[in-house]
Amino acid sequence: EGVAVLSARIISFDIIETPAERWQRTPHVQYTINVKRNGLSYDLRKRFSDFADLHASLAASRGSQVCFSLPSKTLFRCFDEAYLTDRMHALNVYLAEICRHRELHDSSAVFKFLEPQLHPEWVGSAEPVKPGLLGTIRDISKGGKRSKDTFSTVMDMTNEHKKFKKEIAAMIERNAGETEIRARTSAYLTTSAERVRDMMLRHGGFQVKLGQAISAQKNFLPPEITSTLAACCDKAYSQPLSAIRDQVTLSLGQPLEEVFTSVSEEPLAAASIAQVHRARLRGTGEDVIVKVVHPGVAETMRADAAFMPYLIKLIERVEPGHGLHPMHVTMDSMLQQELDMRREGQNRERLAAG
């Protein structure tokens, strides 16, 4: 509670330049506070004795934006790993604490990591600040190679689009015919859509769902795009029961055999998010279906969903007015619901009762 209304920007960690021997005896950290108010920026440098002192200063800076910035391991070379872990834990405890103070609810906390790849375990270690920048970094990092591949593909396509616009401009300048320009445009759109389709089918999950949504926009998008991405509607990724048994057992809190007398080995149906199996309840003998989210899909979906606003901004620079913003909001909301099997179960019960 309160996390959503916390706002962001004040604190970066800085190093007091003292000899290494002193660091080992009395390690201190100096916090640089940059307070922004009414368009003006103020730098306040102070070495806080403890987090209580820091909290008092934050409380006195209500309404300011606050940014926590952590240095890389290279800056902390004088510290050992145990000390760094302890300081990181202390900061997380502090963050959880400020989320409980109403007087800080008109401030927000955003994290900036310098060289986070040196300490991947730090990314996502401060849960209370989501959905701030740290939460976004954490979600994207969970995508791993998937996120890297997505970013690389979009960047390549962005560069190709710039080249295409220059090519079309040159064709117009040399008075090329409309038929020639349309043919080149159609070929470009088809090639681009094929790259997107291949990436989405390769990654599955959220991206396949997005491909399905885009392919349905026949009234707004060129046929080269919608027809090519229609292949995402045929994607039916599934796994046998043996591959998801542990996940189902964990969700139920007990072995399948204690809940069901039988569960079909092969799924009855499968889609990009989940798959369903036919089963029979042990207690009542009632025939039911068991819907299971594909293993790992929640993490990859969060990575894709966290990535999307930044990709849309990138596309906006190249092609303003692309109209993807409403789709992103709709897809993000829909996916949050689709990942919640309890909510879906409640909706089905209400539908059956009505």
Tab-separated table of C-alpha atoms in Angstrom:
chain	number	residue	atom	x	y	z
A	1	GLU	CA	0.000	0.000	0.000
A	2	GLY	CA	1.226	3.449	-0.835
A	3	VAL	CA	3.821	2.189	-3.274
A	4	ALA	CA	1.810	3.233	-6.303
A	5	VAL	CA	1.660	6.828	-5.135
A	6	LEU	CA	5.301	7.168	-4.191
A	7	SER	CA	7.005	9.504	-6.727
A	8	ALA	CA	10.657	9.611	-7.729
A	9	ARG	CA	14.073	11.101	-7.766
A	10	ILE	CA	16.387	12.017	-4.911
A	11	ILE	CA	19.271	9.962	-3.854
A	12	SER	CA	22.441	8.723	-5.449
A	13	PHE	CA	25.166	6.938	-3.597
A	14	ASP	CA	28.569	8.545	-3.840
A	15	ILE	CA	31.951	7.568	-2.450
A	16	ILE	CA	33.870	9.586	0.110
A	17	GLU	CA	37.408	9.717	-1.157
A	18	THR	CA	39.368	8.279	1.711
A	19	PRO	CA	42.234	5.768	1.766
A	20	ALA	CA	41.395	2.089	1.402
A	21	GLU	CA	42.647	1.422	4.930
A	22	ARG	CA	40.066	3.796	6.336
A	23	TRP	CA	37.316	2.151	4.330
A	24	GLN	CA	38.181	-1.120	5.965
A	25	ARG	CA	38.071	0.427	9.442
A	26	THR	CA	35.047	2.725	9.146
A	27	PRO	CA	33.187	2.312	5.848
A	28	HIS	CA	30.877	5.272	5.223
A	29	VAL	CA	28.726	6.239	2.296
A	30	GLN	CA	27.887	9.770	1.299
A	31	TYR	CA	24.476	10.388	-0.248
A	32	THR	CA	24.040	13.084	-2.850
A	33	ILE	CA	20.490	14.410	-2.809
A	34	ASN	CA	19.258	16.229	-5.871
A	35	VAL	CA	15.966	17.964	-5.061
A	36	LYS	CA	13.907	19.256	-7.988
A	37	ARG	CA	11.159	21.764	-7.262
A	38	ASN	CA	9.376	24.217	-9.492
A	39	GLY	CA	11.778	23.548	-12.326
A	40	LEU	CA	14.825	24.348	-10.185
A	41	SER	CA	17.440	21.810	-9.101
A	42	TYR	CA	19.222	21.793	-5.765
A	43	ASP	CA	22.148	19.548	-4.824
A	44	LEU	CA	22.368	18.731	-1.135
A	45	ARG	CA	25.382	16.719	-0.070
A	46	LYS	CA	25.391	15.143	3.321
A	47	ARG	CA	26.773	12.025	4.915
A	48	PHE	CA	23.854	10.540	6.761
A	49	SER	CA	24.658	8.678	9.929
A	50	ASP	CA	21.889	6.125	9.450
A	51	PHE	CA	18.653	5.494	7.596
A	52	ALA	CA	16.607	7.220	10.287
A	53	ASP	CA	18.518	10.429	9.537
A	54	LEU	CA	17.920	9.871	5.832
A	55	HIS	CA	14.220	9.329	6.435
A	56	ALA	CA	13.973	12.599	8.321
A	57	SER	CA	15.531	14.453	5.393
A	58	LEU	CA	13.142	12.811	2.939
A	59	ALA	CA	10.177	13.683	5.117
A	60	ALA	CA	11.310	17.313	5.020
A	61	SER	CA	11.435	17.159	1.204
A	62	ARG	CA	7.822	16.223	0.609
A	63	GLY	CA	6.611	16.528	-2.947
A	64	SER	CA	10.123	16.241	-4.372
A	65	GLN	CA	11.231	13.614	-6.830
A	66	VAL	CA	13.682	11.125	-5.413
A	67	CYS	CA	16.147	8.915	-7.242
A	68	PHE	CA	18.168	6.149	-5.593
A	69	SER	CA	21.282	5.415	-7.618
A	70	LEU	CA	23.652	2.565	-6.819
A	71	PRO	CA	27.286	2.573	-7.989
A	72	SER	CA	28.982	-0.314	-9.689
A	73	LYS	CA	31.256	-2.773	-7.934
A	74	THR	CA	34.267	-0.903	-9.309
A	75	LEU	CA	33.442	2.112	-7.162
A	76	PHE	CA	33.034	-0.151	-4.177
A	77	ARG	CA	36.303	-1.948	-4.716
A	78	CYS	CA	37.332	-1.248	-1.142
A	79	PHE	CA	34.287	-3.068	0.227
A	80	ASP	CA	33.995	-6.791	0.522
A	81	GLU	CA	30.962	-8.644	-0.807
A	82	ALA	CA	29.466	-9.170	2.635
A	83	TYR	CA	29.422	-5.431	3.321
A	84	LEU	CA	27.804	-4.659	-0.034
A	85	THR	CA	25.126	-7.271	0.552
A	86	ASP	CA	24.450	-5.861	3.998
A	87	ARG	CA	24.100	-2.299	2.670
A	88	MET	CA	21.797	-3.459	-0.110
A	89	HIS	CA	19.631	-5.301	2.397
A	90	ALA	CA	19.514	-2.231	4.629
A	91	LEU	CA	18.356	-0.100	1.711
A	92	ASN	CA	15.614	-2.584	0.867
A	93	VAL	CA	14.422	-2.575	4.471
A	94	TYR	CA	14.389	1.209	4.363
A	95	LEU	CA	12.385	1.238	1.131
A	96	ALA	CA	9.803	-1.058	2.628
A	97	GLU	CA	9.652	1.277	5.609
A	98	ILE	CA	9.065	4.496	3.639
A	99	CYS	CA	6.206	2.811	1.824
A	100	ARG	CA	4.388	2.693	5.175
A	101	HIS	CA	4.767	6.401	5.918
A	102	ARG	CA	1.898	8.509	4.662
A	103	GLU	CA	3.948	11.691	4.799
A	104	LEU	CA	6.095	10.320	1.964
A	105	HIS	CA	3.246	9.229	-0.257
A	106	ASP	CA	3.533	12.284	-2.489
A	107	SER	CA	7.130	11.409	-3.291
A	108	SER	CA	8.296	8.547	-5.458
A	109	ALA	CA	11.293	6.234	-5.605
A	110	VAL	CA	13.051	5.404	-8.860
A	111	PHE	CA	16.253	3.393	-9.091
A	112	LYS	CA	19.117	3.820	-11.509
A	113	PHE	CA	21.784	1.108	-11.582
A	114	LEU	CA	25.235	1.760	-12.939
A	115	GLU	CA	26.668	-1.370	-14.570
A	116	PRO	CA	23.892	-3.637	-13.215
A	117	GLN	CA	25.307	-6.583	-15.128
A	118	LEU	CA	28.052	-6.793	-12.513
A	119	HIS	CA	25.445	-7.529	-9.864
A	120	PRO	CA	22.388	-9.074	-11.531
A	121	GLU	CA	21.113	-10.209	-8.139
A	122	TRP	CA	20.606	-6.550	-7.200
A	123	VAL	CA	18.147	-6.050	-10.021
A	124	GLY	CA	14.753	-6.707	-8.536
A	125	SER	CA	15.958	-6.885	-4.946
A	126	ALA	CA	13.814	-3.942	-3.854
A	127	GLU	CA	10.303	-5.213	-4.446
A	128	PRO	CA	8.424	-2.308	-2.791
A	129	VAL	CA	9.210	0.217	-5.528
A	130	LYS	CA	7.550	-1.596	-8.381
A	131	PRO	CA	6.165	-0.322	-10.746
A	132	GLY	CA	9.058	2.116	-10.817
A	133	LEU	CA	12.182	1.850	-12.924
A	134	LEU	CA	13.698	-0.905	-10.794
A	135	GLY	CA	10.630	-3.072	-11.303
A	136	THR	CA	10.886	-2.505	-15.053
A	137	ILE	CA	14.592	-3.390	-15.079
A	138	ARG	CA	13.869	-6.509	-13.069
A	139	ASP	CA	11.082	-7.648	-15.380
A	140	ILE	CA	13.096	-7.027	-18.546
A	141	SER	CA	16.144	-8.787	-17.093
A	142	LYS	CA	14.028	-11.902	-16.527
A	143	GLY	CA	13.551	-12.073	-20.296
A	144	GLY	CA	17.278	-12.784	-20.705
A	145	LYS	CA	18.206	-13.671	-24.298
A	146	ARG	CA	14.575	-13.198	-25.281
A	147	SER	CA	14.667	-9.497	-24.336
A	148	LYS	CA	18.047	-9.071	-26.011
A	149	ASP	CA	16.791	-10.713	-29.198
A	150	THR	CA	13.626	-8.589	-29.182
A	151	PHE	CA	15.595	-5.376	-28.725
A	152	SER	CA	18.103	-6.364	-31.413
A	153	THR	CA	15.351	-7.223	-33.899
A	154	VAL	CA	13.451	-3.983	-33.312
A	155	MET	CA	16.632	-1.914	-33.602
A	156	ASP	CA	17.526	-3.622	-36.900
A	157	MET	CA	14.010	-3.036	-38.203
A	158	THR	CA	14.151	0.597	-37.120
A	159	ASN	CA	17.325	1.088	-39.136
A	160	GLU	CA	15.802	-0.732	-42.105
A	161	HIS	CA	12.739	1.513	-41.904
A	162	LYS	CA	14.917	4.621	-42.035
A	163	LYS	CA	16.631	3.231	-45.145
A	164	PHE	CA	13.245	2.422	-46.686
A	165	LYS	CA	11.943	5.976	-46.173
A	166	LYS	CA	15.077	7.376	-47.818
A	167	GLU	CA	14.630	4.929	-50.705
A	168	ILE	CA	11.001	5.971	-51.221
A	169	ALA	CA	12.010	9.653	-51.073
A	170	ALA	CA	14.605	9.007	-53.774
A	171	MET	CA	12.043	7.176	-55.932
A	172	ILE	CA	9.643	10.100	-55.649
A	173	GLU	CA	12.426	12.541	-56.514
A	174	ARG	CA	13.225	10.657	-59.721
A	175	ASN	CA	9.516	10.596	-60.595
A	176	ALA	CA	9.047	6.848	-60.203
A	177	GLY	CA	5.618	5.562	-61.075
A	178	GLU	CA	2.951	4.919	-58.461
A	179	THR	CA	2.896	1.225	-59.356
A	180	GLU	CA	6.634	0.906	-58.720
A	181	ILE	CA	6.395	2.696	-55.362
A	182	ARG	CA	3.440	0.555	-54.270
A	183	ALA	CA	5.268	-2.636	-55.262
A	184	ARG	CA	8.359	-1.617	-53.279
A	185	THR	CA	6.228	-0.653	-50.278
A	186	SER	CA	4.354	-3.948	-50.391
A	187	ALA	CA	7.594	-5.925	-50.556
A	188	TYR	CA	9.031	-3.974	-47.623
A	189	LEU	CA	5.921	-4.456	-45.478
A	190	THR	CA	5.867	-8.185	-46.211
A	191	THR	CA	9.540	-8.641	-45.356
A	192	SER	CA	9.191	-6.636	-42.147
A	193	ALA	CA	6.054	-8.524	-41.102
A	194	GLU	CA	7.827	-11.834	-41.726
A	195	ARG	CA	10.658	-10.785	-39.412
A	196	VAL	CA	8.194	-9.825	-36.712
A	197	ARG	CA	6.227	-13.044	-37.207
A	198	ASP	CA	9.341	-15.214	-36.969
A	199	MET	CA	10.443	-13.414	-33.795
A	200	MET	CA	7.017	-13.781	-32.194
A	201	LEU	CA	6.716	-17.478	-33.028
A	202	ARG	CA	10.250	-18.032	-31.803
A	203	HIS	CA	9.511	-16.418	-28.440
A	204	GLY	CA	5.891	-17.443	-27.935
A	205	GLY	CA	3.748	-16.260	-25.004
A	206	PHE	CA	2.943	-12.556	-24.951
A	207	GLN	CA	4.468	-11.923	-28.364
A	208	VAL	CA	2.267	-14.536	-30.055
A	209	LYS	CA	-0.739	-13.000	-28.306
A	210	LEU	CA	0.325	-9.572	-29.573
A	211	GLY	CA	0.729	-10.968	-33.087
A	212	GLN	CA	-2.811	-12.331	-32.921
A	213	ALA	CA	-4.136	-8.936	-31.815
A	214	ILE	CA	-2.286	-7.096	-34.597
A	215	SER	CA	-3.451	-9.570	-37.261
A	216	ALA	CA	-7.061	-8.789	-36.295
A	217	GLN	CA	-6.636	-5.076	-37.125
A	218	LYS	CA	-7.648	-5.580	-40.759
A	219	ASN	CA	-9.474	-2.269	-40.933
A	220	PHE	CA	-6.434	-0.265	-39.845
A	221	LEU	CA	-3.308	-2.099	-41.033
A	222	PRO	CA	-2.094	-3.129	-44.499
A	223	PRO	CA	-2.955	-6.694	-45.595
A	224	GLU	CA	0.752	-7.501	-45.921
A	225	ILE	CA	1.007	-7.155	-42.118
A	226	THR	CA	-2.279	-8.717	-40.992
A	227	SER	CA	-2.079	-11.723	-43.333
A	228	THR	CA	1.532	-12.463	-42.403
A	229	LEU	CA	0.939	-12.210	-38.651
A	230	ALA	CA	-2.157	-14.403	-38.966
A	231	ALA	CA	0.294	-17.304	-38.611
A	232	CYS	CA	0.400	-16.442	-34.890
A	233	CYS	CA	-3.223	-17.613	-34.635
A	234	ASP	CA	-2.118	-21.118	-35.629
A	235	LYS	CA	0.562	-21.317	-32.933
A	236	ALA	CA	-0.429	-23.997	-30.388
A	237	TYR	CA	2.431	-24.625	-27.990
A	238	SER	CA	1.766	-27.450	-25.542
A	239	GLN	CA	3.570	-29.785	-23.173
A	240	PRO	CA	2.653	-33.210	-21.800
A	241	LEU	CA	1.360	-33.529	-18.258
A	242	SER	CA	4.699	-34.947	-17.106
A	243	ALA	CA	6.385	-31.622	-17.947
A	244	ILE	CA	3.984	-29.511	-15.875
A	245	ARG	CA	3.160	-31.951	-13.055
A	246	ASP	CA	5.460	-30.250	-10.534
A	247	GLN	CA	3.984	-26.834	-11.320
A	248	VAL	CA	0.408	-28.089	-10.827
A	249	THR	CA	1.359	-29.840	-7.590
A	250	LEU	CA	2.947	-26.651	-6.280
A	251	SER	CA	-0.144	-24.593	-7.141
A	252	LEU	CA	-2.522	-27.107	-5.549
A	253	GLY	CA	-0.357	-27.606	-2.487
A	254	GLN	CA	-0.718	-31.385	-2.770
A	255	PRO	CA	-0.044	-34.185	-5.286
A	256	LEU	CA	-2.388	-34.508	-8.256
A	257	GLU	CA	-3.380	-38.012	-7.168
A	258	GLU	CA	-4.876	-36.632	-3.960
A	259	VAL	CA	-7.092	-34.187	-5.863
A	260	PHE	CA	-7.946	-36.053	-9.062
A	261	THR	CA	-8.628	-39.683	-9.867
A	262	SER	CA	-7.420	-39.031	-13.413
A	263	VAL	CA	-5.842	-36.292	-15.511
A	264	SER	CA	-5.361	-36.564	-19.270
A	265	GLU	CA	-1.723	-36.882	-20.228
A	266	GLU	CA	-2.111	-34.804	-23.394
A	267	PRO	CA	-3.801	-31.386	-23.259
A	268	LEU	CA	-7.355	-31.040	-24.462
A	269	ALA	CA	-6.474	-27.637	-25.939
A	270	ALA	CA	-3.489	-25.284	-25.917
A	271	ALA	CA	-2.807	-21.633	-26.666
A	272	SER	CA	0.012	-19.132	-26.265
A	273	ILE	CA	-0.669	-18.557	-22.553
A	274	ALA	CA	-1.905	-21.818	-21.131
A	275	GLN	CA	-3.185	-25.304	-21.851
A	276	VAL	CA	-6.104	-27.306	-20.452
A	277	HIS	CA	-6.364	-30.938	-19.397
A	278	ARG	CA	-9.443	-33.060	-18.764
A	279	ALA	CA	-9.602	-34.363	-15.185
A	280	ARG	CA	-11.956	-35.985	-12.641
A	281	LEU	CA	-12.208	-34.864	-9.020
A	282	ARG	CA	-11.475	-37.555	-6.468
A	283	GLY	CA	-13.985	-36.373	-3.892
A	284	THR	CA	-17.084	-35.992	-6.099
A	285	GLY	CA	-16.262	-37.802	-9.318
A	286	GLU	CA	-17.091	-34.617	-11.194
A	287	ASP	CA	-15.496	-34.101	-14.606
A	288	VAL	CA	-13.527	-30.837	-14.744
A	289	ILE	CA	-10.845	-29.128	-16.791
A	290	VAL	CA	-7.501	-28.071	-15.344
A	291	LYS	CA	-6.004	-24.975	-16.949
A	292	VAL	CA	-2.276	-24.487	-16.467
A	293	VAL	CA	-0.180	-21.454	-17.444
A	294	HIS	CA	2.837	-22.581	-19.434
A	295	PRO	CA	5.977	-22.796	-17.230
A	296	GLY	CA	7.981	-19.576	-17.331
A	297	VAL	CA	5.392	-17.691	-19.393
A	298	ALA	CA	4.565	-15.271	-16.561
A	299	GLU	CA	8.174	-14.076	-16.358
A	300	THR	CA	8.628	-13.776	-20.129
A	301	MET	CA	5.327	-11.945	-20.437
A	302	ARG	CA	6.319	-9.434	-17.797
A	303	ALA	CA	9.607	-8.928	-19.639
A	304	ASP	CA	7.804	-8.297	-22.939
A	305	ALA	CA	5.140	-6.098	-21.332
A	306	ALA	CA	7.804	-4.048	-19.515
A	307	PHE	CA	9.772	-3.726	-22.747
A	308	MET	CA	6.819	-2.633	-24.871
A	309	PRO	CA	6.497	1.034	-23.760
A	310	TYR	CA	10.158	1.634	-24.606
A	311	LEU	CA	9.842	-0.115	-27.959
A	312	ILE	CA	6.742	1.934	-28.762
A	313	LYS	CA	8.623	5.137	-27.949
A	314	LEU	CA	11.414	3.989	-30.259
A	315	ILE	CA	8.956	3.256	-33.057
A	316	GLU	CA	7.264	6.608	-32.428
A	317	ARG	CA	10.474	8.400	-33.332
A	318	VAL	CA	10.574	6.656	-36.690
A	319	GLU	CA	6.882	6.490	-37.508
A	320	PRO	CA	4.759	8.967	-35.513
A	321	GLY	CA	1.089	8.178	-35.167
A	322	HIS	CA	1.452	4.395	-35.482
A	323	GLY	CA	-1.499	3.855	-33.118
A	324	LEU	CA	0.075	1.168	-30.935
A	325	HIS	CA	-0.427	2.945	-27.600
A	326	PRO	CA	-4.081	1.938	-27.051
A	327	MET	CA	-3.280	-1.633	-28.065
A	328	HIS	CA	-0.473	-1.788	-25.503
A	329	VAL	CA	-2.766	-0.662	-22.687
A	330	THR	CA	-5.445	-3.142	-23.722
A	331	MET	CA	-3.020	-6.051	-24.117
A	332	ASP	CA	-1.272	-5.377	-20.818
A	333	SER	CA	-4.576	-5.321	-18.938
A	334	MET	CA	-5.854	-8.421	-20.696
A	335	LEU	CA	-2.688	-10.410	-20.038
A	336	GLN	CA	-2.727	-9.595	-16.346
A	337	GLN	CA	-6.178	-11.153	-16.219
A	338	GLU	CA	-5.224	-14.155	-18.317
A	339	LEU	CA	-2.318	-14.973	-16.005
A	340	ASP	CA	-4.651	-15.032	-12.986
A	341	MET	CA	-6.316	-18.448	-13.098
A	342	ARG	CA	-8.289	-17.723	-9.930
A	343	ARG	CA	-9.926	-14.700	-11.532
A	344	GLU	CA	-10.735	-16.708	-14.647
A	345	GLY	CA	-12.274	-19.432	-12.494
A	346	GLN	CA	-14.452	-16.874	-10.721
A	347	ASN	CA	-15.543	-15.404	-14.062
A	348	ARG	CA	-16.535	-18.859	-15.325
A	349	GLU	CA	-18.516	-19.546	-12.173
A	350	ARG	CA	-20.388	-16.253	-12.549
A	351	LEU	CA	-21.063	-17.046	-16.205
A	352	ALA	CA	-22.398	-20.501	-15.314
A	353	ALA	CA	-24.571	-19.084	-12.529
A	354	GLY	CA	-26.038	-16.393	-14.791
